[in-house]
């Protein structure tokens, strides 16, 4: 009997496509396996089998599946169900979800660029087809699959590429942006000569007379390495110098004398395995933590979702660890979500000490090959029992999911912006947990108003933890009116005299400082002081941001860059001045004001790779950095012992943003940044610089009055039909021609009003009305939360189809953002 398969392709197409299964392949295909199929003219894609059946389509000629890539499914039935929910709720296609969900190495296509792995060595003779492709890649190390097929003369080349990927002989090009070299460090050991006990005594005598500092360094090395006791441990050069306070010259003296030799050694990355013997039990909970833990356990008996509302530094992570331990004892898996990659580096260490190699870490800064490995392991008989990751972790396969923890649940980085699916990982995780019969714990010191409302109305349980661990006081928040200081010319760059005084005192006490400015780059714009000309992006409707370190003007929307002009093209003037304040400029000012301080900056520009994140956080944690300057990355739950002062350089940019969530978000950011101060023995200080000292939000942040803020905002939201009382859907329209777009937007708005009446607002120009040469219009749809999602989707799709079928609007793009943040 002839067999057919319905296949999901990684394309924004709503339907599955049916292909015929050749008899030779018919027995090896199951739902969830990958198959290579032709699509369009001479293009091949890796599709996922949605179902196998015997119904031949009557309307068109069916193409054949070229090959099957998997002996076993790589997608579980529960994942299909989850994908379909995501596509339905977030108004996109399952193809969009597929493209976002799977690592690149699992979804090869004709246009995939592959590259030779220069470190690959074959352990056996390769099959002829694989050897032929490797020879072609040796001549030119990066090529598309289409080009390889053409040059090799081989038909159906994707399975061969897949086999080489599994061998580690090639990389998917996406990975080449990331660093492949293993992480190494410089280590120290005794030379073979110095290992001789007689020679070592001669060195001791010589150093005692001539170089006591070198002797101190040698003695410290012997203590750290334990080499005289027979249980030798590796010692890093950096650690040795840091612990002794010795200079590089003292160290080099020992190398020249033939006592020390240095060597490079590979060190494990985030997922370095820890031997089972080294595992620690979780720390005992304090009385308030134990009470909160017991209340959560009790709440889970009646509710599936619980909100843990705990002030900063109350020890929420320790409660999570106990709950994870209990879930594992019941044979269940745990998904632990974090909003930012920066956080995984810090929390991994804590979890690794307790759970060892039962913990897997998954995020986008990992090389693609590593993400494929984790995916494959989750399908094996020995999956990771705890997955720690950012929002994309919700797509991993789970067979025994029992608990989902969403830490810092209020964070906007849980929301995917582009491309589709524009999902919110917190909401998706709650649905994923319910599909598995698992419980969800949302933890935060500043809940999102949606979660707070759900807890207030009884949809979620709520547990409060309002005491900092070891009764450490919440930081003292001191507002500074910079409007008056600017008028009196008493500001020193971005710094008020009070902030400078506190930073100086902290540095004198060998304490650390965090400075928060929520804008990267040196300055938001450059302006000609003579005529007022401002350089704009050629592709987008925004001014270019000045990056002093690179000497470039950059668009933060499309990535366009150009050098800083020497003269104004409008008036030929040479007085071009940067305006505004970015983290790079703050860094410059700090280095000038405190030349002795060790300064680091943490923003999107300095954290392009996983290693960069780890280095910045590790250096700050170990005290190798005194001042950390950052964007909102520094607000996200990081835990540093020695931070005594936090400076919020300009609170007004947060409070005056044109968005209905601006008030809520400003409170959350300021409260979270403030929470980084004084997390151990001393009360921290937060200097909050603002031109709006009388703004009610400033008083609420000072009093840590989240409940007052929430009550006021919820009353406003209810009056004006905003979430959590109404669901928002933003309808975006794009076109290359503004006049056509305006017509199209008016037509779509009119059709939507005919269906949704007064629930439709717009069309309007968004704050940035052109990105990448495409003009943009936005229509806002407000629907009641109880309105059936399927019905809203159906009505929207009908309107979209009618508009896009109109020949006047050819080339127009329509997409949706459901529950925007």
Short mmCIF file of N, CA and C in Angstrom, two decimals, residues 407-478:
data_model
loop_
_atom_site.label_atom_id
_atom_site.label_comp_id
_atom_site.label_asym_id
_atom_site.label_seq_id
_atom_site.Cartn_x
_atom_site.Cartn_y
_atom_site.Cartn_z
N UNK A 407 12.26 32.35 36.97
CA UNK A 407 12.86 33.32 37.88
C UNK A 407 12.81 34.71 37.25
N UNK A 408 12.65 35.74 38.07
CA UNK A 408 12.50 37.12 37.59
C UNK A 408 11.39 37.18 36.53
N UNK A 409 10.21 36.67 36.89
CA UNK A 409 9.15 36.46 35.91
C UNK A 409 8.65 37.75 35.25
N UNK A 410 8.97 38.91 35.86
CA UNK A 410 8.50 40.19 35.32
C UNK A 410 9.32 40.66 34.13
N UNK A 411 10.45 40.02 33.85
CA UNK A 411 11.40 40.54 32.87
C UNK A 411 10.85 40.54 31.44
N UNK A 412 11.07 41.65 30.75
CA UNK A 412 10.57 41.77 29.36
C UNK A 412 11.39 40.92 28.40
N UNK A 413 12.59 40.51 28.79
CA UNK A 413 13.41 39.69 27.87
C UNK A 413 12.84 38.28 27.69
N UNK A 414 11.84 37.91 28.49
CA UNK A 414 11.16 36.64 28.24
C UNK A 414 10.31 36.70 26.96
N UNK A 415 10.08 37.90 26.46
CA UNK A 415 9.24 38.06 25.27
C UNK A 415 10.10 38.09 24.02
N UNK A 416 9.82 37.22 23.08
CA UNK A 416 10.51 37.21 21.78
C UNK A 416 9.92 38.32 20.91
N UNK A 417 10.78 39.19 20.38
CA UNK A 417 10.28 40.31 19.57
C UNK A 417 10.24 39.97 18.08
N UNK A 418 11.34 39.56 17.52
CA UNK A 418 11.41 39.20 16.10
C UNK A 418 12.36 38.07 15.92
N UNK A 419 12.16 37.17 14.99
CA UNK A 419 10.95 37.02 14.18
C UNK A 419 9.89 36.21 14.92
N UNK A 420 8.81 35.83 14.21
CA UNK A 420 7.76 35.00 14.82
C UNK A 420 8.38 33.64 15.17
N UNK A 421 7.84 32.93 16.17
CA UNK A 421 6.69 33.28 17.02
C UNK A 421 7.10 34.30 18.08
N UNK A 422 6.27 35.36 18.21
CA UNK A 422 6.56 36.41 19.20
C UNK A 422 5.94 35.98 20.54
N UNK A 423 6.51 34.93 21.10
CA UNK A 423 5.93 34.31 22.29
C UNK A 423 6.52 34.91 23.56
N UNK A 424 5.79 34.77 24.66
CA UNK A 424 6.29 35.16 25.98
C UNK A 424 6.62 33.87 26.72
N UNK A 425 7.91 33.69 27.05
CA UNK A 425 8.35 32.41 27.61
C UNK A 425 7.68 32.09 28.93
N UNK A 426 7.34 33.12 29.73
CA UNK A 426 6.65 32.84 31.00
C UNK A 426 5.29 32.22 30.74
N UNK A 427 4.51 32.84 29.84
CA UNK A 427 3.17 32.32 29.55
C UNK A 427 3.26 30.96 28.85
N UNK A 428 4.23 30.83 27.94
CA UNK A 428 4.41 29.56 27.23
C UNK A 428 4.81 28.46 28.21
N UNK A 429 5.65 28.80 29.20
CA UNK A 429 6.10 27.81 30.18
C UNK A 429 4.94 27.33 31.05
N UNK A 430 4.01 28.24 31.39
CA UNK A 430 2.84 27.85 32.19
C UNK A 430 1.99 26.85 31.42
N UNK A 431 1.81 27.12 30.10
CA UNK A 431 1.02 26.20 29.26
C UNK A 431 1.76 24.88 29.10
N UNK A 432 3.08 24.94 28.87
CA UNK A 432 3.89 23.71 28.73
C UNK A 432 3.75 22.85 29.99
N UNK A 433 3.86 23.49 31.16
CA UNK A 433 3.74 22.75 32.43
C UNK A 433 2.37 22.10 32.55
N UNK A 434 1.32 22.84 32.18
CA UNK A 434 -0.03 22.27 32.33
C UNK A 434 -0.22 21.08 31.39
N UNK A 435 0.42 21.12 30.20
CA UNK A 435 0.32 19.98 29.27
C UNK A 435 0.99 18.73 29.84
N UNK A 436 2.00 18.94 30.70
CA UNK A 436 2.73 17.81 31.30
C UNK A 436 2.20 17.46 32.69
N UNK A 437 1.18 18.19 33.16
CA UNK A 437 0.69 17.96 34.53
C UNK A 437 1.71 18.43 35.56
N UNK A 438 2.53 19.43 35.20
CA UNK A 438 3.58 19.93 36.10
C UNK A 438 3.11 21.21 36.80
N UNK A 439 3.87 21.61 37.82
CA UNK A 439 3.58 22.85 38.55
C UNK A 439 4.53 23.96 38.08
N UNK A 440 4.08 25.21 38.18
CA UNK A 440 4.91 26.35 37.78
C UNK A 440 5.07 27.31 38.95
N UNK A 441 6.33 27.67 39.21
CA UNK A 441 6.62 28.66 40.26
C UNK A 441 7.20 29.91 39.60
N UNK A 442 6.54 31.04 39.80
CA UNK A 442 7.02 32.33 39.28
C UNK A 442 7.66 33.09 40.43
N UNK A 443 8.93 33.47 40.29
CA UNK A 443 9.62 34.16 41.39
C UNK A 443 10.06 35.54 40.99
N UNK A 444 9.87 36.53 41.86
CA UNK A 444 10.30 37.90 41.58
C UNK A 444 10.11 38.78 42.81
N UNK A 445 10.87 39.88 42.84
CA UNK A 445 10.66 40.89 43.88
C UNK A 445 9.69 41.96 43.40
N UNK A 446 9.50 42.04 42.07
CA UNK A 446 8.63 43.08 41.49
C UNK A 446 7.75 42.42 40.43
N UNK A 447 6.67 41.74 40.82
CA UNK A 447 5.88 40.98 39.85
C UNK A 447 5.35 41.83 38.70
N UNK A 448 5.15 41.19 37.54
CA UNK A 448 4.43 41.86 36.45
C UNK A 448 3.00 42.07 36.94
N UNK A 449 2.35 43.12 36.46
CA UNK A 449 0.98 43.40 36.92
C UNK A 449 0.03 42.28 36.53
N UNK A 450 0.33 41.59 35.40
CA UNK A 450 -0.53 40.46 34.99
C UNK A 450 -0.48 39.34 36.04
N UNK A 451 0.75 38.98 36.48
CA UNK A 451 0.88 37.90 37.47
C UNK A 451 0.31 38.33 38.82
N UNK A 452 0.55 39.59 39.18
CA UNK A 452 0.02 40.11 40.45
C UNK A 452 -1.51 40.04 40.46
N UNK A 453 -2.12 40.46 39.34
CA UNK A 453 -3.58 40.44 39.23
C UNK A 453 -4.11 39.01 39.30
N UNK A 454 -3.41 38.09 38.62
CA UNK A 454 -3.82 36.68 38.66
C UNK A 454 -3.75 36.11 40.07
N UNK A 455 -2.76 36.57 40.84
CA UNK A 455 -2.65 36.11 42.24
C UNK A 455 -3.73 36.76 43.12
N UNK A 456 -3.99 38.05 42.86
CA UNK A 456 -5.00 38.77 43.64
C UNK A 456 -6.40 38.19 43.41
N UNK A 457 -6.67 37.73 42.18
CA UNK A 457 -8.01 37.22 41.86
C UNK A 457 -8.13 35.71 42.12
N UNK A 458 -7.04 35.11 42.64
CA UNK A 458 -7.12 33.70 43.01
C UNK A 458 -6.80 32.71 41.90
N UNK A 459 -6.44 33.20 40.72
CA UNK A 459 -6.08 32.28 39.63
C UNK A 459 -4.76 31.58 39.96
N UNK A 460 -3.81 32.35 40.53
CA UNK A 460 -2.54 31.78 41.01
C UNK A 460 -2.54 31.84 42.53
N UNK A 461 -1.75 30.95 43.14
CA UNK A 461 -1.47 31.09 44.57
C UNK A 461 -0.36 32.14 44.74
N UNK A 462 -0.27 32.73 45.92
CA UNK A 462 0.80 33.70 46.17
C UNK A 462 1.44 33.44 47.52
N UNK A 463 2.77 33.43 47.54
CA UNK A 463 3.52 33.26 48.78
C UNK A 463 4.46 34.44 48.91
N UNK A 464 4.48 35.09 50.09
CA UNK A 464 5.32 36.27 50.30
C UNK A 464 6.56 35.91 51.10
N UNK A 465 7.67 36.53 50.74
CA UNK A 465 8.93 36.37 51.49
C UNK A 465 9.53 37.78 51.60
N UNK A 466 9.14 38.49 52.64
CA UNK A 466 9.46 39.92 52.71
C UNK A 466 10.61 40.22 53.67
N UNK A 467 11.49 39.24 53.87
CA UNK A 467 12.62 39.47 54.77
C UNK A 467 13.89 39.05 54.04
N UNK A 468 14.87 39.95 53.98
CA UNK A 468 16.13 39.60 53.32
C UNK A 468 16.86 38.52 54.12
N UNK A 469 17.62 37.68 53.41
CA UNK A 469 18.35 36.60 54.07
C UNK A 469 19.30 37.18 55.12
N UNK A 470 19.36 36.55 56.28
CA UNK A 470 20.18 37.00 57.42
C UNK A 470 19.80 38.41 57.87
N UNK A 471 18.54 38.77 57.62
CA UNK A 471 17.97 40.06 58.08
C UNK A 471 18.77 41.28 57.62
N UNK A 472 19.42 41.18 56.47
CA UNK A 472 20.11 42.35 55.89
C UNK A 472 19.07 43.39 55.53
N UNK A 473 19.34 44.67 55.84
CA UNK A 473 18.37 45.73 55.56
C UNK A 473 18.29 46.00 54.06
N UNK A 474 17.10 46.41 53.62
CA UNK A 474 16.96 46.90 52.25
C UNK A 474 17.80 48.16 52.09
N UNK A 475 18.31 48.45 50.90
CA UNK A 475 19.19 49.61 50.76
C UNK A 475 18.46 50.92 51.01
N UNK A 476 19.24 51.92 51.42
CA UNK A 476 18.72 53.28 51.59
C UNK A 476 18.74 53.96 50.22
N UNK A 477 17.60 54.48 49.77
CA UNK A 477 17.53 55.12 48.46
C UNK A 477 17.51 56.63 48.65
N UNK A 478 18.51 57.30 48.07
CA UNK A 478 18.64 58.75 48.23
C UNK A 478 18.40 59.42 46.87
#
